Amino acid sequence: MEPILEIQGLSKSFELHNLGKHIRAVSDVDIALNEGEFVGITGKSGSGKSTILKCIYGTYRIQEGCIWYHSKKFGRLNLASASERQMLYLRKHEIGYVSQFLNVMPRTTARQLVTHAILEMNENEKLAEEETEKILSHFELAEELWDSYPTTFSGGEKLRLNIARAMVKKPRLLLLDEPTASLDHDSKLKVKQLIEQLMNEGTTMLGIFHDLEFMNNLCDREYNMQNGVFSM
Ligand SMILES: Nc1ncnc2c1ncn2[C@@H]1O[C@H](COP(=O)(O)OP(=O)(O)OP(=O)(O)O)[C@@H](O)[C@H]1O
Ligand SMILES: [Mg+2]
């Protein structure tokens, strides 16, 4: 079977012009993900884990390498050279991303944020509203928060909303950047339940977790990063 995601020789550096510095964040990384797999990336802070996910999601342009993604719509596609329009389509319909730090849109309520994510996939409005309430309840976001602006939420509340928004789309490929980092035990279990549910529905996942115990029970395989390269 052909992998759903195949990263070949990925490198990413940053030029800090004002400091005259060159930072090599990721060097010659290869990753292959089969459909339905849950693969983990571990490694110490600053080793380049988030950078890999951002390269896949198109937040960062890469300098070297290929990111082959098997899209339902476009077939085999190198994300490193995909057009802006293709990336926008994929983010709406196929590839989800839970970022390490939530940035919320101002003046959008929690409910609107999640409903909007569902409606992007051309779902009907009534169903979208039902799904929204279901997932907000699952993550035990208090009902009085549903129509409030997330800018005022606590860190954990923002995180749970961020996860809910990405998971409700049931993407084909889901990128998770430390989604449980600042959550309490019960909230972690809620995330785990939904990860397991998505796995059963065939979502492929690439996740970074610093909580190794949490990850070991879920992941099929693990890549360990050390200073931008994998150690096996
Ligand atoms: N936009 C950027 N501009 C400059 N340097 C960056 C940028 N993004 C990442 N880096 C650098 O690349 C390196 C890897 O960062 P990255 O965020 O990928 O690490 P990480 O493994 O996710 O760390 P953590 O576990 O702390 O989240 C770091 O040295 C970081 O400073
Ligand atoms: Mg990171």
mmCIF file of N, CA, C and O in Angstrom, residues 127-173:
data_model
loop_
_atom_site.group_PDB
_atom_site.id
_atom_site.type_symbol
_atom_site.label_atom_id
_atom_site.label_comp_id
_atom_site.label_asym_id
_atom_site.label_seq_id
_atom_site.Cartn_x
_atom_site.Cartn_y
_atom_site.Cartn_z
ATOM 1 N N LEU A 127 -27.327 20.019 10.991
ATOM 2 C CA LEU A 127 -26.406 18.972 11.454
ATOM 3 C C LEU A 127 -25.166 19.583 12.102
ATOM 4 O O LEU A 127 -24.675 19.109 13.123
ATOM 5 N N ALA A 128 -24.651 20.646 11.485
ATOM 6 C CA ALA A 128 -23.451 21.308 11.993
ATOM 7 C C ALA A 128 -23.681 21.826 13.405
ATOM 8 O O ALA A 128 -22.824 21.708 14.281
ATOM 9 N N GLU A 129 -24.878 22.377 13.622
ATOM 10 C CA GLU A 129 -25.191 22.904 14.955
ATOM 11 C C GLU A 129 -25.254 21.778 15.985
ATOM 12 O O GLU A 129 -24.776 21.918 17.104
ATOM 13 N N GLU A 130 -25.849 20.665 15.577
ATOM 14 C CA GLU A 130 -25.923 19.522 16.489
ATOM 15 C C GLU A 130 -24.538 18.973 16.825
ATOM 16 O O GLU A 130 -24.218 18.706 17.975
ATOM 17 N N GLU A 131 -23.718 18.827 15.778
ATOM 18 C CA GLU A 131 -22.347 18.318 15.962
ATOM 19 C C GLU A 131 -21.548 19.234 16.886
ATOM 20 O O GLU A 131 -20.765 18.777 17.710
ATOM 21 N N THR A 132 -21.739 20.547 16.707
ATOM 22 C CA THR A 132 -21.029 21.524 17.524
ATOM 23 C C THR A 132 -21.336 21.307 19.005
ATOM 24 O O THR A 132 -20.430 21.215 19.839
ATOM 25 N N GLU A 133 -22.625 21.185 19.327
ATOM 26 C CA GLU A 133 -22.996 21.020 20.726
ATOM 27 C C GLU A 133 -22.476 19.698 21.278
ATOM 28 O O GLU A 133 -22.054 19.618 22.434
ATOM 29 N N LYS A 134 -22.495 18.691 20.424
ATOM 30 C CA LYS A 134 -22.026 17.377 20.861
ATOM 31 C C LYS A 134 -20.549 17.426 21.260
ATOM 32 O O LYS A 134 -20.162 16.934 22.324
ATOM 33 N N ILE A 135 -19.749 18.049 20.422
ATOM 34 C CA ILE A 135 -18.309 18.032 20.710
ATOM 35 C C ILE A 135 -17.947 18.994 21.844
ATOM 36 O O ILE A 135 -17.083 18.702 22.661
ATOM 37 N N LEU A 136 -18.659 20.123 21.944
ATOM 38 C CA LEU A 136 -18.389 21.041 23.056
ATOM 39 C C LEU A 136 -18.750 20.368 24.385
ATOM 40 O O LEU A 136 -18.058 20.538 25.385
ATOM 41 N N SER A 137 -19.817 19.581 24.383
ATOM 42 C CA SER A 137 -20.184 18.835 25.596
ATOM 43 C C SER A 137 -19.156 17.761 25.892
ATOM 44 O O SER A 137 -18.788 17.547 27.045
ATOM 45 N N HIS A 138 -18.704 17.091 24.838
ATOM 46 C CA HIS A 138 -17.721 16.027 25.054
ATOM 47 C C HIS A 138 -16.502 16.554 25.793
ATOM 48 O O HIS A 138 -15.982 15.918 26.695
ATOM 49 N N PHE A 139 -16.052 17.733 25.414
ATOM 50 C CA PHE A 139 -14.864 18.299 26.062
ATOM 51 C C PHE A 139 -15.212 19.082 27.323
ATOM 52 O O PHE A 139 -14.382 19.789 27.868
ATOM 53 N N GLU A 140 -16.458 18.929 27.768
ATOM 54 C CA GLU A 140 -16.917 19.534 29.019
ATOM 55 C C GLU A 140 -16.623 21.022 29.098
ATOM 56 O O GLU A 140 -16.198 21.537 30.116
ATOM 57 N N LEU A 141 -16.836 21.671 27.971
ATOM 58 C CA LEU A 141 -16.775 23.127 27.965
ATOM 59 C C LEU A 141 -18.125 23.611 28.484
ATOM 60 O O LEU A 141 -19.156 23.282 27.903
ATOM 61 N N ALA A 142 -18.122 24.355 29.580
ATOM 62 C CA ALA A 142 -19.366 24.770 30.227
ATOM 63 C C ALA A 142 -20.283 25.487 29.240
ATOM 64 O O ALA A 142 -19.820 26.295 28.432
ATOM 65 N N GLU A 143 -21.580 25.168 29.334
ATOM 66 C CA GLU A 143 -22.527 25.713 28.352
ATOM 67 C C GLU A 143 -22.546 27.230 28.281
ATOM 68 O O GLU A 143 -22.763 27.797 27.219
ATOM 69 N N GLU A 144 -22.285 27.870 29.434
ATOM 70 C CA GLU A 144 -22.314 29.342 29.407
ATOM 71 C C GLU A 144 -21.132 29.925 28.621
ATOM 72 O O GLU A 144 -21.100 31.110 28.329
ATOM 73 N N LEU A 145 -20.162 29.077 28.270
ATOM 74 C CA LEU A 145 -19.027 29.565 27.475
ATOM 75 C C LEU A 145 -19.272 29.463 25.969
ATOM 76 O O LEU A 145 -18.559 30.072 25.175
ATOM 77 N N TRP A 146 -20.265 28.686 25.579
ATOM 78 C CA TRP A 146 -20.455 28.404 24.158
ATOM 79 C C TRP A 146 -20.644 29.664 23.336
ATOM 80 O O TRP A 146 -20.203 29.735 22.200
ATOM 81 N N ASP A 147 -21.328 30.650 23.905
ATOM 82 C CA ASP A 147 -21.575 31.877 23.161
ATOM 83 C C ASP A 147 -20.694 33.032 23.633
ATOM 84 O O ASP A 147 -21.014 34.197 23.443
ATOM 85 N N SER A 148 -19.555 32.668 24.237
ATOM 86 C CA SER A 148 -18.581 33.692 24.638
ATOM 87 C C SER A 148 -17.380 33.678 23.707
ATOM 88 O O SER A 148 -17.169 32.725 22.964
ATOM 89 N N TYR A 149 -16.565 34.749 23.805
ATOM 90 C CA TYR A 149 -15.361 34.842 22.988
ATOM 91 C C TYR A 149 -14.204 34.100 23.651
ATOM 92 O O TYR A 149 -13.883 34.375 24.800
ATOM 93 N N PRO A 150 -13.563 33.204 22.923
ATOM 94 C CA PRO A 150 -12.490 32.398 23.504
ATOM 95 C C PRO A 150 -11.268 33.189 23.977
ATOM 96 O O PRO A 150 -10.457 32.660 24.729
ATOM 97 N N THR A 151 -11.148 34.443 23.541
ATOM 98 C CA THR A 151 -10.000 35.242 24.008
ATOM 99 C C THR A 151 -9.959 35.319 25.538
ATOM 100 O O THR A 151 -8.894 35.478 26.117
ATOM 101 N N THR A 152 -11.145 35.184 26.162
ATOM 102 C CA THR A 152 -11.172 35.289 27.625
ATOM 103 C C THR A 152 -11.107 33.927 28.311
ATOM 104 O O THR A 152 -11.123 33.850 29.531
ATOM 105 N N PHE A 153 -11.025 32.846 27.547
ATOM 106 C CA PHE A 153 -10.999 31.505 28.144
ATOM 107 C C PHE A 153 -9.672 31.236 28.865
ATOM 108 O O PHE A 153 -8.650 31.835 28.552
ATOM 109 N N SER A 154 -9.713 30.294 29.787
ATOM 110 C CA SER A 154 -8.478 29.843 30.433
ATOM 111 C C SER A 154 -7.658 29.053 29.414
ATOM 112 O O SER A 154 -8.181 28.639 28.366
ATOM 113 N N GLY A 155 -6.393 28.815 29.720
ATOM 114 C CA GLY A 155 -5.512 28.069 28.815
ATOM 115 C C GLY A 155 -6.080 26.706 28.440
ATOM 116 O O GLY A 155 -6.109 26.332 27.269
ATOM 117 N N GLY A 156 -6.569 25.983 29.447
ATOM 118 C CA GLY A 156 -7.110 24.645 29.206
ATOM 119 C C GLY A 156 -8.382 24.689 28.368
ATOM 120 O O GLY A 156 -8.606 23.829 27.514
ATOM 121 N N GLU A 157 -9.217 25.690 28.630
ATOM 122 C CA GLU A 157 -10.463 25.834 27.850
ATOM 123 C C GLU A 157 -10.152 26.128 26.389
ATOM 124 O O GLU A 157 -10.768 25.571 25.480
ATOM 125 N N LYS A 158 -9.176 27.011 26.155
ATOM 126 C CA LYS A 158 -8.774 27.329 24.781
ATOM 127 C C LYS A 158 -8.269 26.082 24.079
ATOM 128 O O LYS A 158 -8.590 25.827 22.921
ATOM 129 N N LEU A 159 -7.457 25.334 24.804
ATOM 130 C CA LEU A 159 -6.866 24.131 24.218
ATOM 131 C C LEU A 159 -7.940 23.127 23.833
ATOM 132 O O LEU A 159 -7.927 22.559 22.736
ATOM 133 N N ARG A 160 -8.910 22.935 24.743
ATOM 134 C CA ARG A 160 -9.974 21.966 24.456
ATOM 135 C C ARG A 160 -10.805 22.409 23.253
ATOM 136 O O ARG A 160 -11.210 21.601 22.424
ATOM 137 N N LEU A 161 -11.033 23.712 23.147
ATOM 138 C CA LEU A 161 -11.774 24.243 22.006
ATOM 139 C C LEU A 161 -10.996 24.035 20.704
ATOM 140 O O LEU A 161 -11.543 23.644 19.674
ATOM 141 N N ASN A 162 -9.692 24.279 20.793
ATOM 142 C CA ASN A 162 -8.806 24.111 19.646
ATOM 143 C C ASN A 162 -8.837 22.669 19.132
ATOM 144 O O ASN A 162 -8.921 22.416 17.932
ATOM 145 N N ILE A 163 -8.803 21.734 20.069
ATOM 146 C CA ILE A 163 -8.835 20.312 19.716
ATOM 147 C C ILE A 163 -10.200 19.953 19.125
ATOM 148 O O ILE A 163 -10.295 19.266 18.107
ATOM 149 N N ALA A 164 -11.255 20.459 19.765
ATOM 150 C CA ALA A 164 -12.622 20.177 19.297
ATOM 151 C C ALA A 164 -12.793 20.651 17.859
ATOM 152 O O ALA A 164 -13.324 19.939 17.008
ATOM 153 N N ARG A 165 -12.302 21.839 17.592
ATOM 154 C CA ARG A 165 -12.461 22.440 16.264
ATOM 155 C C ARG A 165 -11.765 21.614 15.180
ATOM 156 O O ARG A 165 -12.264 21.456 14.079
ATOM 157 N N ALA A 166 -10.582 21.071 15.514
ATOM 158 C CA ALA A 166 -9.855 20.269 14.521
ATOM 159 C C ALA A 166 -10.466 18.880 14.376
ATOM 160 O O ALA A 166 -10.594 18.357 13.275
ATOM 161 N N MET A 167 -10.877 18.288 15.493
ATOM 162 C CA MET A 167 -11.337 16.898 15.453
ATOM 163 C C MET A 167 -12.724 16.749 14.859
ATOM 164 O O MET A 167 -13.052 15.725 14.276
ATOM 165 N N VAL A 168 -13.544 17.776 15.005
ATOM 166 C CA VAL A 168 -14.927 17.677 14.550
ATOM 167 C C VAL A 168 -14.992 17.505 13.028
ATOM 168 O O VAL A 168 -15.955 16.985 12.483
ATOM 169 N N LYS A 169 -13.927 17.898 12.341
ATOM 170 C CA LYS A 169 -13.894 17.760 10.880
ATOM 171 C C LYS A 169 -13.543 16.345 10.434
ATOM 172 O O LYS A 169 -13.618 16.039 9.254
ATOM 173 N N LYS A 170 -13.151 15.512 11.387
ATOM 174 C CA LYS A 170 -12.720 14.144 11.052
ATOM 175 C C LYS A 170 -11.824 14.144 9.816
ATOM 176 O O LYS A 170 -12.136 13.529 8.785
ATOM 177 N N PRO A 171 -10.688 14.853 9.903
ATOM 178 C CA PRO A 171 -9.821 14.959 8.726
ATOM 179 C C PRO A 171 -9.204 13.612 8.376
ATOM 180 O O PRO A 171 -9.155 12.713 9.204
ATOM 181 N N ARG A 172 -8.725 13.484 7.136
ATOM 182 C CA ARG A 172 -8.026 12.248 6.737
ATOM 183 C C ARG A 172 -6.683 12.165 7.424
ATOM 184 O O ARG A 172 -6.206 11.107 7.766
ATOM 185 N N LEU A 173 -6.039 13.344 7.563
ATOM 186 C CA LEU A 173 -4.725 13.406 8.206
ATOM 187 C C LEU A 173 -4.801 14.485 9.283
ATOM 188 O O LEU A 173 -5.169 15.617 9.004
#
